[in-house]
Coordinates of C-alpha atoms in Angstrom, one line a residue:
M20 CA 40.9 -8.5 7.2
P21 CA 38.2 -5.7 7.0
R22 CA 38.8 -2.7 9.2
R23 CA 36.2 -1.6 11.7
T24 CA 34.7 1.9 11.2
P25 CA 35.8 3.9 14.3
G26 CA 33.0 4.9 16.5
L27 CA 30.2 3.1 14.7
C28 CA 28.2 1.8 17.7
A29 CA 25.5 -0.9 17.7
A30 CA 22.7 1.7 17.6
A31 CA 24.2 3.2 14.5
L32 CA 24.5 -0.1 12.9
A33 CA 20.9 -0.8 13.6
A34 CA 19.9 2.5 12.2
L35 CA 21.9 1.7 9.0
A36 CA 20.2 -1.6 8.7
L37 CA 16.8 -0.1 8.8
T38 CA 17.4 2.5 6.1
L39 CA 19.6 0.7 3.7
T40 CA 17.8 0.6 0.4
T41 CA 18.5 -1.0 -2.9
P42 CA 17.9 0.8 -6.2
V43 CA 14.2 1.4 -6.4
T44 CA 12.3 -0.7 -8.9
P45 CA 8.6 0.2 -8.6
A46 CA 6.6 -2.8 -7.5
R47 CA 3.9 -3.9 -9.9
A48 CA 0.4 -3.2 -8.7
E49 CA -1.7 -6.3 -8.0
L50 CA -5.4 -5.8 -8.3
T51 CA -6.0 -9.1 -6.4
H52 CA -3.6 -11.2 -4.3
P53 CA -4.0 -14.0 -1.7
R54 CA -2.9 -11.6 1.0
Q55 CA -6.2 -9.7 0.4
D56 CA -8.4 -12.7 0.9
W57 CA -9.2 -12.3 4.5
L58 CA -10.1 -8.6 4.0
R59 CA -12.2 -9.4 1.0
A60 CA -14.1 -11.9 3.2
S61 CA -14.6 -9.3 5.9
T62 CA -17.5 -6.9 6.2
S63 CA -16.1 -4.4 8.7
G64 CA -13.3 -3.3 11.0
L65 CA -12.9 -1.3 14.2
F66 CA -10.7 1.9 14.0
L67 CA -9.2 3.1 17.3
H68 CA -7.4 6.4 17.6
W69 CA -5.6 6.3 21.0
G70 CA -2.5 8.1 22.1
L71 CA -0.9 10.8 24.1
R72 CA -3.6 13.4 23.4
T73 CA -6.4 11.1 24.3
N74 CA -8.3 13.1 26.9
P75 CA -7.0 13.9 29.5
A76 CA -3.9 14.6 27.4
H77 CA -0.4 13.7 28.5
T78 CA 3.0 15.1 27.5
S79 CA 5.0 12.5 29.3
C80 CA 5.2 9.1 27.6
G81 CA 5.9 7.4 31.0
A82 CA 2.9 9.1 32.7
W83 CA 0.6 8.1 29.9
E84 CA 1.8 4.5 30.0
N85 CA 1.3 4.5 33.8
D86 CA -2.3 5.8 33.5
V87 CA -3.1 3.3 30.7
T88 CA -1.9 0.4 32.7
G89 CA -3.2 1.7 36.0
G90 CA -6.6 2.2 34.4
G91 CA -6.8 -1.5 33.5
W92 CA -6.2 -1.4 29.7
S93 CA -6.9 -4.8 28.1
A94 CA -6.4 -5.9 24.6
D95 CA -9.1 -8.6 25.1
Y96 CA -11.6 -5.8 25.7
W97 CA -10.9 -4.2 22.4
V98 CA -11.1 -7.5 20.6
A99 CA -14.5 -8.3 22.3
E100 CA -15.9 -5.0 21.3
A101 CA -14.8 -5.6 17.7
Q102 CA -16.5 -8.9 17.8
K103 CA -19.8 -7.3 18.9
L104 CA -19.6 -5.1 15.8
H105 CA -19.0 -8.3 13.8
A106 CA -15.7 -6.7 12.7
R107 CA -12.9 -9.0 11.4
Y108 CA -10.0 -6.5 12.0
L109 CA -8.8 -3.7 14.1
V110 CA -6.7 -0.6 13.0
L111 CA -4.7 1.0 15.8
A112 CA -3.9 4.7 15.3
S113 CA -1.5 5.8 18.0
F114 CA 1.4 7.0 15.8
H115 CA -0.9 9.8 14.7
S116 CA 0.2 13.3 14.0
R117 CA -2.5 14.9 16.2
L118 CA -2.2 12.3 18.9
G119 CA 1.4 13.1 19.8
Y120 CA 3.1 10.6 17.5
A121 CA 2.9 8.0 20.3
R122 CA 4.2 4.5 19.5
A123 CA 2.3 2.0 21.7
W124 CA 5.1 -0.5 21.5
P125 CA 8.8 -0.6 22.5
S126 CA 11.2 0.8 20.0
K127 CA 14.9 1.2 19.7
I128 CA 14.4 4.3 17.4
P129 CA 14.2 7.5 19.4
G130 CA 12.3 10.5 18.1
S131 CA 8.8 10.3 19.7
C132 CA 7.0 8.6 22.5
S133 CA 7.5 4.9 22.7
T134 CA 6.1 2.7 25.5
K135 CA 7.9 0.0 27.4
R136 CA 4.8 -2.1 27.5
D137 CA 4.0 -3.7 24.2
Y138 CA 0.4 -2.7 23.7
L139 CA 0.6 -3.5 19.9
G140 CA 2.0 -7.0 20.6
E141 CA -0.7 -7.7 23.2
L142 CA -3.4 -6.6 20.7
T143 CA -2.1 -8.7 17.8
R144 CA -1.9 -11.8 20.1
A145 CA -5.4 -11.2 21.5
A146 CA -6.8 -10.7 18.0
K147 CA -5.1 -13.7 16.6
A148 CA -6.6 -15.9 19.4
K149 CA -10.1 -14.9 18.2
G150 CA -9.4 -15.1 14.5
L151 CA -9.1 -11.3 14.0
K152 CA -6.4 -9.3 12.3
V153 CA -4.6 -6.1 13.4
I154 CA -3.4 -3.3 11.0
L155 CA -1.2 -0.4 12.2
Y156 CA -1.8 3.2 11.3
M157 CA 1.2 5.1 10.0
T158 CA 1.4 8.8 9.2
N159 CA 3.6 10.9 6.9
D160 CA 2.8 14.2 8.5
P161 CA 5.1 16.2 10.8
Q162 CA 3.1 19.5 10.6
W163 CA 1.5 18.9 14.0
H164 CA 4.8 18.4 15.8
D165 CA 4.2 21.3 18.2
E166 CA 0.4 21.2 18.5
G167 CA -0.9 22.3 21.9
G168 CA 2.3 24.2 22.7
H169 CA 4.3 21.0 23.2
E170 CA 7.1 19.6 21.0
W171 CA 6.2 16.0 20.3
L172 CA 9.2 15.1 18.1
D173 CA 12.8 14.8 19.4
S174 CA 15.0 15.6 16.4
S175 CA 18.1 15.7 18.6
A176 CA 17.7 12.2 19.9
Y177 CA 17.0 10.9 16.4
S178 CA 20.0 12.7 15.0
D179 CA 22.2 11.1 17.6
Y180 CA 20.8 7.7 16.7
K181 CA 21.5 8.4 12.9
R182 CA 24.9 10.0 13.6
R183 CA 24.0 13.0 11.5
S184 CA 21.6 15.9 11.7
V185 CA 18.0 15.1 10.9
D186 CA 15.1 17.6 11.4
L187 CA 12.0 15.6 12.1
T188 CA 9.7 18.6 11.5
T189 CA 10.5 18.5 7.8
S190 CA 8.9 16.2 5.3
D191 CA 12.1 14.4 4.4
G192 CA 13.3 14.2 8.0
F193 CA 10.0 12.8 9.2
G194 CA 9.8 10.6 6.1
E195 CA 13.1 9.0 7.1
Y196 CA 12.0 8.6 10.7
S197 CA 8.7 7.0 9.8
Y198 CA 10.4 4.8 7.2
D199 CA 12.6 3.4 10.0
N200 CA 9.5 2.7 12.1
F201 CA 7.9 0.8 9.2
V202 CA 10.9 -1.5 8.9
E203 CA 11.2 -2.0 12.7
V204 CA 7.6 -2.8 13.1
M205 CA 7.2 -5.2 10.2
R206 CA 10.3 -7.1 11.4
N207 CA 9.2 -7.3 15.0
Y208 CA 5.5 -8.2 14.5
P209 CA 5.1 -11.2 12.2
D210 CA 1.4 -11.4 13.0
L211 CA 0.7 -7.8 12.1
A212 CA -1.6 -7.9 9.0
G213 CA -0.5 -4.6 7.4
F214 CA -0.3 -0.8 7.5
W215 CA -3.0 1.8 7.1
I216 CA -1.2 4.8 5.7
D217 CA -2.4 8.4 6.1
N218 CA -1.5 9.6 2.6
D219 CA 1.9 9.4 1.0
S220 CA 5.5 10.6 1.5
Q221 CA 7.9 11.5 -1.3
Y222 CA 10.8 10.1 0.9
W223 CA 9.0 6.7 1.1
I224 CA 8.6 6.7 -2.7
D225 CA 12.1 7.8 -3.4
H226 CA 13.6 5.2 -1.1
G227 CA 11.4 2.3 -2.1
L228 CA 9.5 1.7 1.1
Y229 CA 6.5 -0.1 -0.4
E230 CA 8.8 -2.3 -2.6
R231 CA 10.7 -3.2 0.5
I232 CA 7.6 -4.2 2.4
R233 CA 6.5 -6.3 -0.5
S234 CA 9.9 -8.0 -0.6
E235 CA 10.3 -8.6 3.2
R236 CA 6.6 -9.0 4.1
P237 CA 4.6 -10.0 1.0
D238 CA 1.8 -11.1 3.4
M239 CA 1.2 -7.5 4.6
L240 CA -1.7 -5.4 3.3
L241 CA -1.1 -1.8 2.4
S242 CA -4.0 0.7 2.6
N243 CA -3.9 4.4 1.7
N244 CA -6.3 7.1 3.0
N245 CA -8.1 9.0 0.3
E246 CA -5.5 8.2 -2.4
D247 CA -5.8 5.4 -4.9
T248 CA -2.1 4.5 -5.0
P249 CA -1.7 1.5 -7.4
I250 CA 0.8 -0.4 -5.3
M251 CA -1.7 -0.4 -2.3
D252 CA -4.1 -3.2 -1.8
T253 CA -6.8 -0.9 -0.5
V254 CA -8.0 2.6 -0.9
S255 CA -9.9 4.0 2.1
N256 CA -12.5 6.7 1.7
E257 CA -12.7 8.9 4.8
Q258 CA -15.8 10.3 6.5
K259 CA -18.0 11.3 3.5
T260 CA -21.1 13.3 4.3
G261 CA -23.8 15.3 2.4
M262 CA -25.4 12.4 0.5
T263 CA -29.2 11.9 0.1
P264 CA -30.1 9.8 2.0
P265 CA -27.2 10.6 4.4
Y266 CA -26.4 6.9 5.1
D267 CA -25.6 6.3 1.4
Y268 CA -21.9 6.4 1.8
P269 CA -21.0 4.6 -1.5
A270 CA -22.5 7.6 -3.4
A271 CA -19.3 9.5 -2.3
T272 CA -16.7 6.9 -3.2
W273 CA -14.9 6.7 -6.5
S274 CA -13.0 3.4 -6.7
P275 CA -14.6 0.7 -8.8
A276 CA -14.7 -3.0 -7.9
P277 CA -12.8 -5.3 -7.9
R278 CA -10.5 -2.7 -6.4
L279 CA -10.5 -3.4 -2.6
T280 CA -12.2 -0.4 -1.1
E281 CA -13.0 0.7 2.4
A282 CA -15.2 3.4 4.0
C283 CA -13.7 5.0 7.1
Y284 CA -16.2 6.9 9.3
K285 CA -16.8 7.8 13.0
L286 CA -19.6 6.1 14.9
P287 CA -20.1 9.0 17.4
S288 CA -22.2 11.8 16.0
T289 CA -19.9 14.6 17.1
G290 CA -16.4 15.1 18.4
A291 CA -12.8 14.2 17.3
W292 CA -11.6 10.9 16.0
W293 CA -10.1 10.3 19.4
Y294 CA -11.7 10.5 22.9
D295 CA -12.1 14.2 23.7
G296 CA -13.8 13.8 27.0
S297 CA -17.4 13.7 25.6
N298 CA -20.0 10.9 25.5
S299 CA -21.3 11.7 22.0
P300 CA -24.5 9.9 20.9
V301 CA -24.4 7.3 18.2
D302 CA -27.0 7.5 15.5
K303 CA -28.3 3.9 15.0
A304 CA -30.1 4.6 11.8
L305 CA -27.2 6.4 10.2
N306 CA -24.6 3.9 11.2
V307 CA -26.6 0.8 10.4
G308 CA -27.4 2.4 7.0
R309 CA -23.7 3.1 6.3
L310 CA -22.7 -0.5 7.2
V311 CA -25.4 -2.0 5.0
T312 CA -25.0 0.4 2.0
N313 CA -21.3 -0.3 2.1
A314 CA -21.9 -4.1 2.0
G315 CA -24.3 -3.4 -0.8
S316 CA -21.4 -1.9 -2.8
S317 CA -18.7 -4.5 -1.8
I318 CA -17.1 -1.8 0.3
K319 CA -15.6 -2.6 3.7
S320 CA -16.7 -0.4 6.7
L321 CA -13.9 0.8 9.0
M322 CA -15.9 2.1 12.0
A323 CA -14.0 4.5 14.3
E324 CA -14.6 4.6 18.0
T325 CA -13.0 6.8 20.6
A326 CA -11.3 4.7 23.3
Q327 CA -10.4 6.5 26.6
V328 CA -7.0 6.4 28.1
N329 CA -7.8 3.1 29.8
G330 CA -9.1 1.7 26.5
V331 CA -12.7 1.6 27.6
L332 CA -15.2 3.0 25.2
P333 CA -17.6 5.8 26.2
A334 CA -21.0 4.5 27.4
N335 CA -23.0 5.5 24.2
Q336 CA -20.5 3.7 22.0
A337 CA -20.4 0.6 24.2
S338 CA -24.2 0.6 24.2
Y339 CA -24.2 0.8 20.4
N340 CA -21.8 -2.2 20.1
N341 CA -24.1 -4.2 22.3
F342 CA -27.1 -3.2 20.2
L343 CA -25.4 -4.0 16.9
N344 CA -24.2 -7.4 18.2
G345 CA -27.8 -8.5 18.6
Y346 CA -29.2 -6.6 15.6
L347 CA -26.9 -8.1 13.1
A348 CA -27.1 -11.7 14.2
P349 CA -30.3 -12.7 12.4
I350 CA -29.4 -10.9 9.2
W351 CA -25.7 -11.5 9.1
S352 CA -26.0 -13.9 6.1
S353 CA -27.2 -11.0 4.0
I354 CA -24.1 -8.8 4.4
N355 CA -21.4 -11.5 5.1
G356 CA -20.4 -13.8 2.3
T357 CA -22.1 -11.6 -0.2
E358 CA -21.2 -8.9 -2.8
G359 CA -23.0 -5.7 -3.7
G360 CA -25.9 -6.4 -6.0
G361 CA -26.3 -4.5 -9.3
Y362 CA -22.6 -4.0 -10.0
M363 CA -20.0 -6.3 -11.5
Y364 CA -21.3 -9.4 -9.6
G365 CA -24.8 -9.3 -11.0
G366 CA -27.8 -9.0 -8.8
L367 CA -30.9 -6.8 -8.4
Q368 CA -31.0 -3.1 -8.9
P369 CA -30.2 -0.9 -5.8
G370 CA -31.0 2.7 -5.0
S371 CA -34.4 4.4 -5.3
W372 CA -37.4 2.2 -5.6
N373 CA -41.1 3.0 -5.4
D374 CA -43.0 5.4 -3.1
G375 CA -39.8 6.9 -1.5
A376 CA -38.2 3.5 -0.7
Y377 CA -34.5 3.3 -0.8
G378 CA -31.9 0.7 -0.2
V379 CA -29.3 -1.8 -1.6
T380 CA -29.2 -5.4 -2.7
T381 CA -26.6 -8.1 -2.1
I382 CA -25.9 -11.4 -3.8
S383 CA -24.4 -14.5 -2.4
K384 CA -20.8 -15.3 -3.3
T385 CA -21.5 -19.0 -3.6
D386 CA -25.1 -19.1 -4.9
P387 CA -25.9 -16.7 -7.8
N388 CA -29.6 -17.3 -7.3
L389 CA -29.7 -16.1 -3.7
H390 CA -30.3 -12.4 -3.2
Y391 CA -31.1 -10.0 -0.4
V392 CA -33.0 -6.7 -0.6
H393 CA -32.2 -4.2 2.2
V394 CA -35.0 -1.7 2.6
L395 CA -33.3 1.1 4.6
T396 CA -36.0 3.7 3.9
K397 CA -39.4 2.1 3.7
P398 CA -42.0 3.1 1.0
A399 CA -45.0 5.1 1.9
G400 CA -47.3 2.0 1.7
S401 CA -47.0 -1.7 2.1
T402 CA -45.7 -2.5 -1.4
L403 CA -42.1 -2.7 -2.7
K404 CA -41.2 -2.8 -6.3
V405 CA -37.6 -3.8 -7.4
R406 CA -36.1 -4.1 -10.8
D407 CA -35.2 -7.8 -11.4
N408 CA -32.3 -7.5 -13.8
G409 CA -33.5 -10.6 -15.7
Y410 CA -33.7 -12.9 -12.6
H411 CA -36.8 -15.1 -12.3
V412 CA -38.0 -14.7 -8.7
S413 CA -39.1 -18.0 -7.1
G414 CA -40.0 -16.7 -3.6
V415 CA -39.4 -13.9 -1.1
T416 CA -39.3 -14.2 2.7
N417 CA -38.6 -11.8 5.5
L418 CA -35.1 -12.8 6.6
R419 CA -35.7 -11.9 10.3
T420 CA -39.0 -13.6 10.7
G421 CA -38.9 -16.3 8.0
A422 CA -42.4 -15.2 6.9
A423 CA -43.2 -15.8 3.2
L424 CA -44.3 -12.8 1.3
D425 CA -46.6 -12.4 -1.7
V426 CA -44.8 -11.6 -4.9
T427 CA -45.7 -11.0 -8.5
Q428 CA -43.3 -10.3 -11.4
S429 CA -43.8 -8.6 -14.8
G430 CA -42.4 -5.8 -17.0
G431 CA -38.8 -6.2 -15.6
S432 CA -39.7 -5.8 -11.9
F433 CA -41.0 -7.9 -9.1
T434 CA -43.6 -6.5 -6.6
I435 CA -43.9 -7.6 -3.0
T436 CA -47.2 -6.8 -1.4
G437 CA -48.7 -6.9 2.1
I438 CA -45.4 -6.1 3.9
T439 CA -46.1 -5.2 7.6
G440 CA -43.8 -4.6 10.5
W441 CA -41.1 -2.7 8.7
D442 CA -37.8 -2.8 10.7
S443 CA -36.7 0.6 12.1
Y444 CA -33.4 0.4 10.4
D445 CA -33.1 -2.4 7.8
T446 CA -36.0 -4.6 6.6
V447 CA -34.1 -7.5 4.9
L448 CA -36.0 -9.6 2.2
K449 CA -34.5 -12.9 1.1
V450 CA -35.1 -13.3 -2.6
V451 CA -34.6 -16.8 -4.2
T452 CA -34.4 -16.9 -8.0
S453 CA -34.2 -19.7 -10.5
G454 CA -31.7 -18.0 -12.9
R455 CA -31.3 -15.1 -15.1
T456 CA -33.1 -15.2 -18.4
G457 CA -33.9 -13.3 -21.6
I458 CA -30.4 -11.9 -22.3
H459 CA -29.4 -11.8 -25.9
S460 CA -26.1 -13.6 -26.7
G461 CA -23.7 -13.1 -29.6
V462 CA -24.1 -9.3 -29.6
T463 CA -21.2 -7.3 -31.1
A464 CA -20.4 -3.6 -30.3
T465 CA -18.8 -0.7 -32.2
A466 CA -18.5 2.9 -31.2
S467 CA -18.0 6.3 -32.9
A468 CA -15.0 6.9 -30.6
A469 CA -12.8 4.9 -28.2
K470 CA -9.6 5.5 -26.3
S471 CA -6.8 3.2 -27.4
G472 CA -6.9 0.0 -25.4
Y473 CA -10.5 0.4 -24.4
P474 CA -12.5 -0.7 -27.5
A475 CA -16.3 -1.0 -27.7
S476 CA -15.9 -4.8 -27.8
N477 CA -15.2 -4.6 -24.0
L478 CA -18.8 -3.7 -23.6
V479 CA -20.1 -7.1 -24.6
D480 CA -17.3 -9.4 -23.3
G481 CA -19.3 -10.6 -20.3
G482 CA -16.8 -9.3 -17.8
H483 CA -16.1 -6.2 -15.8
L484 CA -12.3 -6.2 -15.8
K485 CA -12.3 -4.5 -19.2
W486 CA -14.3 -1.4 -20.2
W487 CA -15.0 1.1 -23.0
D488 CA -13.7 4.6 -22.8
N489 CA -15.2 7.4 -24.9
N490 CA -11.9 9.2 -25.2
T491 CA -13.6 12.4 -23.9
T492 CA -15.9 12.5 -27.0
L493 CA -19.4 13.8 -26.8
P494 CA -21.9 13.2 -28.3
V495 CA -20.8 9.6 -28.8
T496 CA -22.6 6.5 -30.2
I497 CA -22.4 2.8 -29.4
T498 CA -24.0 0.4 -31.8
L499 CA -25.0 -3.1 -30.8
D500 CA -25.5 -5.7 -33.6
L501 CA -27.7 -8.6 -32.8
G502 CA -26.7 -10.4 -36.0
S503 CA -30.3 -10.7 -37.2
A504 CA -33.6 -9.0 -36.5
K505 CA -34.9 -9.9 -33.0
K506 CA -37.2 -8.6 -30.2
V507 CA -35.6 -6.2 -27.7
A508 CA -37.4 -5.4 -24.5
Y509 CA -34.7 -3.3 -22.8
L510 CA -31.1 -2.1 -22.7
G511 CA -29.1 -2.7 -19.5
V512 CA -26.2 -0.5 -18.6
N513 CA -23.4 -1.0 -16.0
Q514 CA -21.3 2.1 -15.9
R515 CA -17.9 2.0 -14.3
E516 CA -18.1 3.2 -10.7
W517 CA -15.1 5.6 -10.8
S518 CA -16.7 8.9 -9.8
V519 CA -19.0 10.1 -7.1
S520 CA -22.7 10.1 -7.8
Y521 CA -23.7 13.4 -6.2
A522 CA -22.4 16.9 -6.7
R523 CA -20.1 17.5 -3.7
S524 CA -18.6 20.6 -5.2
S525 CA -18.5 22.5 -8.5
T526 CA -15.5 20.5 -9.5
E527 CA -16.6 17.0 -8.6
D528 CA -19.6 15.4 -10.2
S529 CA -20.7 12.2 -11.8
A530 CA -19.0 11.0 -14.9
R531 CA -22.2 9.2 -15.9
I532 CA -24.7 9.3 -18.8
K533 CA -27.1 12.2 -18.6
A534 CA -29.0 12.9 -21.9
Y535 CA -29.3 10.0 -24.2
K536 CA -31.2 8.7 -27.3
V537 CA -31.8 5.1 -28.4
L538 CA -32.1 4.5 -32.1
T539 CA -32.8 1.3 -34.1
S540 CA -32.2 0.1 -37.6
T541 CA -32.9 -3.1 -39.6
D542 CA -30.1 -2.5 -42.1
G543 CA -27.5 -0.4 -40.2
S544 CA -28.1 2.6 -42.5
T545 CA -31.5 4.0 -41.8
W546 CA -32.1 4.9 -38.1
T547 CA -35.2 5.6 -36.2
T548 CA -35.2 7.3 -32.8
V549 CA -37.3 5.2 -30.4
K550 CA -36.4 6.8 -27.0
T551 CA -34.9 9.9 -25.5
G552 CA -34.4 10.6 -21.9
T553 CA -32.2 11.5 -18.9
M554 CA -30.4 8.7 -17.0
A555 CA -30.2 9.2 -13.2
S556 CA -26.7 10.0 -11.7
A557 CA -26.8 6.9 -9.5
R558 CA -24.6 3.9 -8.8
G559 CA -25.6 0.4 -9.9
V560 CA -27.2 -1.0 -13.0
R561 CA -29.5 1.2 -15.1
F562 CA -32.2 0.1 -17.5
I563 CA -33.8 1.7 -20.6
D564 CA -37.1 0.0 -21.5
L565 CA -37.6 -0.2 -25.3
G566 CA -40.4 -2.6 -26.2
I567 CA -39.1 -3.1 -29.8
A568 CA -40.8 -6.0 -31.6
S569 CA -38.0 -6.5 -34.1
T570 CA -34.7 -4.9 -34.9
R571 CA -31.1 -5.9 -35.7
Y572 CA -29.3 -2.8 -34.6
V573 CA -29.7 -0.8 -31.4
R574 CA -27.7 2.4 -31.0
L575 CA -27.2 4.3 -27.8
E576 CA -26.3 7.9 -28.3
V577 CA -24.9 9.7 -25.3
D578 CA -25.3 13.5 -25.7
S579 CA -24.1 14.6 -22.3
T580 CA -22.8 13.4 -19.0
W581 CA -23.6 14.8 -15.5
A582 CA -20.1 16.3 -14.9
A583 CA -19.9 20.0 -15.6
S584 CA -17.1 21.5 -17.6
S585 CA -15.6 22.8 -14.4
A586 CA -15.3 19.2 -13.1
T587 CA -12.1 18.7 -15.1
K588 CA -11.4 15.2 -13.8
F589 CA -14.8 13.9 -15.1
A590 CA -16.0 16.3 -17.8
K591 CA -16.9 14.5 -21.0
K592 CA -15.2 11.3 -19.7
L593 CA -17.4 8.3 -19.9
L594 CA -16.5 4.7 -18.9
I595 CA -18.9 1.8 -19.3
D596 CA -18.3 -1.7 -18.2
E597 CA -21.1 -3.6 -19.9
L598 CA -24.1 -3.2 -22.1
W599 CA -26.7 -5.9 -22.8
L600 CA -30.0 -6.3 -24.6
G601 CA -32.9 -8.2 -23.1
S602 CA -35.1 -10.2 -25.4
G603 CA -37.9 -10.2 -22.8
Y604 CA -38.7 -9.8 -19.2
A605 CA -38.3 -12.6 -16.6

């Protein structure tokens, strides 16, 4: 008969069960998985930072809970506000380092504030009733343990629970504490959709936290903030600014599709991520533009709002939610059930158009001939010209009004004339096409340099899951062989979207083509330069018009990229998904 361990109480057994780990075998990263399907089908989520330091700040967990409940907090209210934003999920950040490490749910693990009322449980049930998901924010960071002159972490209580000394203010100590909370939460909340993790912890890695979650809850999503951790389903890019135009959030992201990516940003124009007592304005043009440009790059928008202690949103944010609810309704089909156009899913060219116009395009997930053009910054006149990417345009209508618009097509672009009544934020044009034409088939590719495993043949395989890598070699050439002499109207280029497309600092710049030449040959030996130029550092498909009557070989020589030598992550590194040659224009 086994002997009992003297003094090992029920609490200690529970603690042991939480932290027992098997030898760590790193889980294999999964680029796509069925657990991601609901998020891939979403356009946006609502991010709520809400805890002890929500204004007015509390130091007593009991007092905060009394004020939350006494103020009339309701999970249904948060779900309703998320629905107004057309969001499909909510992320709750209460266990946040700068919000007092409050856990808005009952817990048997001492160490920081834990409520008796199960706010997390109420929220997951309310969301599930409306077809929404809830993700829980988790932090790795103990450095704010005494912010504001109050000690938010109770190492003594946690040490008693663990039956040994643990300092929660250290990385390892807090890593162990947060590890226990991960396990407790994932076991107690079967309807919780996943964890939104604010960076990584060496303790979690060493003790196989992610592998354990994958084993016990394979349905749970894992998202990491500002780090592209392979085991995570999602990488979230936090509050990027400084782009031109300022709403073009995707210009600051660096994770290429089909990686599941998210843009996390505050809707209020000023203030903290949590309610600080202010009623900050909400810039409609900026936030509509962010939502739409994200959708135009297949990026999910995680929009942060600052709930008060009672859960109610400040008046300006509540007003914006009401506005967006009505604003999105008539154009919802253009950013829901679509992918970003001009990237790996095909579609029209986004970015800068004519006469100062700027915007993005989207393409239907179910109908490859249904496109949308989102004009976020209107042109100086009443005409819009968009590169067609080989699609033959059958008709264009204003999605909001249904009015048919006059359109002509030639030279690789279609031109819409007589546009009146530009929308203040997003004029959406529905573009119906009859297929993509004029793309040469049977083209083969070779290159003067390639990294092992990333050959030039990946450039013409018709897919974007494989790409060519120049192996940090510049200048470098890519030669496309048509098999016989043929007409070539243009060269199309889809570069891999793995770097920012604006110079945020001296050490971060675009790993995209800058100076280039195009040469042709009929025999593969004698070459004639037909074009030189500079390619824009911009996301989405690029085109080089050639107008060649007959040639067999087309060579692209890349002489430089946009990344300076100081940008060590990107300098001389060139990744291209696909190249193609057009026989003519649609």
